[in-house]
GROMACS .gro file of C-alpha atoms in nm:
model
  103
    1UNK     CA    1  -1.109  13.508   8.877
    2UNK     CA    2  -0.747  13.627   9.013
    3UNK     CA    3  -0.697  14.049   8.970
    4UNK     CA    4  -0.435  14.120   8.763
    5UNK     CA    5  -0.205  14.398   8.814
    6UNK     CA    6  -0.069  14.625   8.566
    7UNK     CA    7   0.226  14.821   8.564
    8UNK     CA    8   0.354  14.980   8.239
    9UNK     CA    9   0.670  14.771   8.299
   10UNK     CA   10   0.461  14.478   8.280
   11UNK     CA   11   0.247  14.556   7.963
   12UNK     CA   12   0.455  14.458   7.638
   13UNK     CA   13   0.247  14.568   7.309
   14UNK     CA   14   0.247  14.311   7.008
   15UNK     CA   15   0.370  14.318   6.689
   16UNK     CA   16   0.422  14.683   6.561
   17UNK     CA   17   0.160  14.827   6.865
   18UNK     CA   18   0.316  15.125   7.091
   19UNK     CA   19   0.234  15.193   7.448
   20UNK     CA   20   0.180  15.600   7.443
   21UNK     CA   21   0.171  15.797   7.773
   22UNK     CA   22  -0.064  16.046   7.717
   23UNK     CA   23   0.010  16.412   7.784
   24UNK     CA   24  -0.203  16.655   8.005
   25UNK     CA   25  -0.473  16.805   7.868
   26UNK     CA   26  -0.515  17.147   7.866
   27UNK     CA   27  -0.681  17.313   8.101
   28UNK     CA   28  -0.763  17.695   7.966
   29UNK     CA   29  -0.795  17.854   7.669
   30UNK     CA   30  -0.502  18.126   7.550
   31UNK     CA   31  -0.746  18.370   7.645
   32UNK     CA   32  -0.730  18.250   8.024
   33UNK     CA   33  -1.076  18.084   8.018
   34UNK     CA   34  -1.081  17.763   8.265
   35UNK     CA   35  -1.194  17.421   8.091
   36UNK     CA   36  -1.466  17.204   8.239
   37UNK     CA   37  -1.372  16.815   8.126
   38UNK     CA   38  -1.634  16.800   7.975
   39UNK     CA   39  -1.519  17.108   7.671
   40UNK     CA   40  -1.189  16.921   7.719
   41UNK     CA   41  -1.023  16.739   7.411
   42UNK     CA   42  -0.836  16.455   7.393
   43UNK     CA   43  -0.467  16.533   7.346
   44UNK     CA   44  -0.323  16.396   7.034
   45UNK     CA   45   0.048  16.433   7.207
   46UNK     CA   46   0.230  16.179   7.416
   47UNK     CA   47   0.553  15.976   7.536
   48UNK     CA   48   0.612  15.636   7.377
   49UNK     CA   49   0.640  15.417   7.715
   50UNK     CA   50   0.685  15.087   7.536
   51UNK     CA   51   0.697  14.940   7.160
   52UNK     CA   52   0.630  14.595   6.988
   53UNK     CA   53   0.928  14.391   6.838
   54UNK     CA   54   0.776  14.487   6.533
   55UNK     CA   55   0.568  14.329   6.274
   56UNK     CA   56   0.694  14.078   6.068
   57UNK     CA   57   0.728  14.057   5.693
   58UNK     CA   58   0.619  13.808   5.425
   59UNK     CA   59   1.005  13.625   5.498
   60UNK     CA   60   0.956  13.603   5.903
   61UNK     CA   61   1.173  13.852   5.985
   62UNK     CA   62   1.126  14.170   6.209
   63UNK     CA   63   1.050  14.496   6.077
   64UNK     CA   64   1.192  14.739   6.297
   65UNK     CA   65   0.977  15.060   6.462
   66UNK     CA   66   1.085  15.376   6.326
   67UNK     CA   67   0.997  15.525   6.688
   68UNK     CA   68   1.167  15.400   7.041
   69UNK     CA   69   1.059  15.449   7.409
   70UNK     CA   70   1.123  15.841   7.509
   71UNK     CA   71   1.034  15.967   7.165
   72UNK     CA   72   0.724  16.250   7.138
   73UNK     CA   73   0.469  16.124   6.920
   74UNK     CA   74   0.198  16.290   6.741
   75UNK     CA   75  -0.078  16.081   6.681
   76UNK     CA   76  -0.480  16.028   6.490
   77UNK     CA   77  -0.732  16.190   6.699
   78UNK     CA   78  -0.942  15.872   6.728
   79UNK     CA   79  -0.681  15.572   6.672
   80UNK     CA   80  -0.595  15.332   6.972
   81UNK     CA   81  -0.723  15.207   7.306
   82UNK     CA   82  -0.734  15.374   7.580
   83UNK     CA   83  -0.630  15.243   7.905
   84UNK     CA   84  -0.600  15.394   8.267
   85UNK     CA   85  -0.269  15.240   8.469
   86UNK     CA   86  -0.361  15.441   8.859
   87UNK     CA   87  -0.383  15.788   8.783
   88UNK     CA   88  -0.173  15.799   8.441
   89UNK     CA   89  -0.366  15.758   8.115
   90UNK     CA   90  -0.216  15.532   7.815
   91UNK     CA   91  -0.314  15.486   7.464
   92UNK     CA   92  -0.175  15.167   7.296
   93UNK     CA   93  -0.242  15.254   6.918
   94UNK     CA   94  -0.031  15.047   6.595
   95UNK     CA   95   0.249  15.224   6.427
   96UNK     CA   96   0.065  15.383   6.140
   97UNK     CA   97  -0.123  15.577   6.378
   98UNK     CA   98   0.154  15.781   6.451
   99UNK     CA   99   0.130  16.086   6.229
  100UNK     CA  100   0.501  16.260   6.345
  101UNK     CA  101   0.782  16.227   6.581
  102UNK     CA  102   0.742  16.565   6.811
  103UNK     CA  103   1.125  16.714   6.885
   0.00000   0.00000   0.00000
């Protein structure tokens, strides 16, 4: 089998799918107490890196994304797939999961 190599140049979500960078966790509470991961949540905030053409409607054409790459996203807790490009971390998650654009 031949390795593949990933690159979030290379990686071009489908349909109405968006490639997220995810956004640091954080590491203390407000009251200055230090994390371990483990008490860590996972961030809900991120940087859209890439975005499908969109999806297309019931006449063939293109619906257009209402987000583009360098927008702030908001998005579900729980929606997407996670995916680890070297030490960055990546969620690629549909449109509807996006709750808000973050300005």
């Amino acid at each position: 089998m031949a390795a593949v190599s990933l690159s979030v140049s290379t990686v071009k979500p489908l349909a109405d799918r968006v490639f997220v960078k995810v956004s640091a966790s954080e590491e203390k509470t407000a009251g200055g107490i230090l994390l371990p991961d483990t008490a860590k949540e996972k961030p809900q905030v991120g940087e859209v890196a890439q975005v499908g053409p969109g999806k297309r409607g019931d006449d063939g054409s293109r619906q257009e994304l209402d987000v583009k790459v360098g927008d702030k996203v908001l998005y579900s807790k729980y929606a997407g797939t996670d995916i680890k490009l070297g030490s960055d971390e990546y969620v690629l998650l549909s449109e509807k999961d996006i709750l808000a654009i973050v300005g």
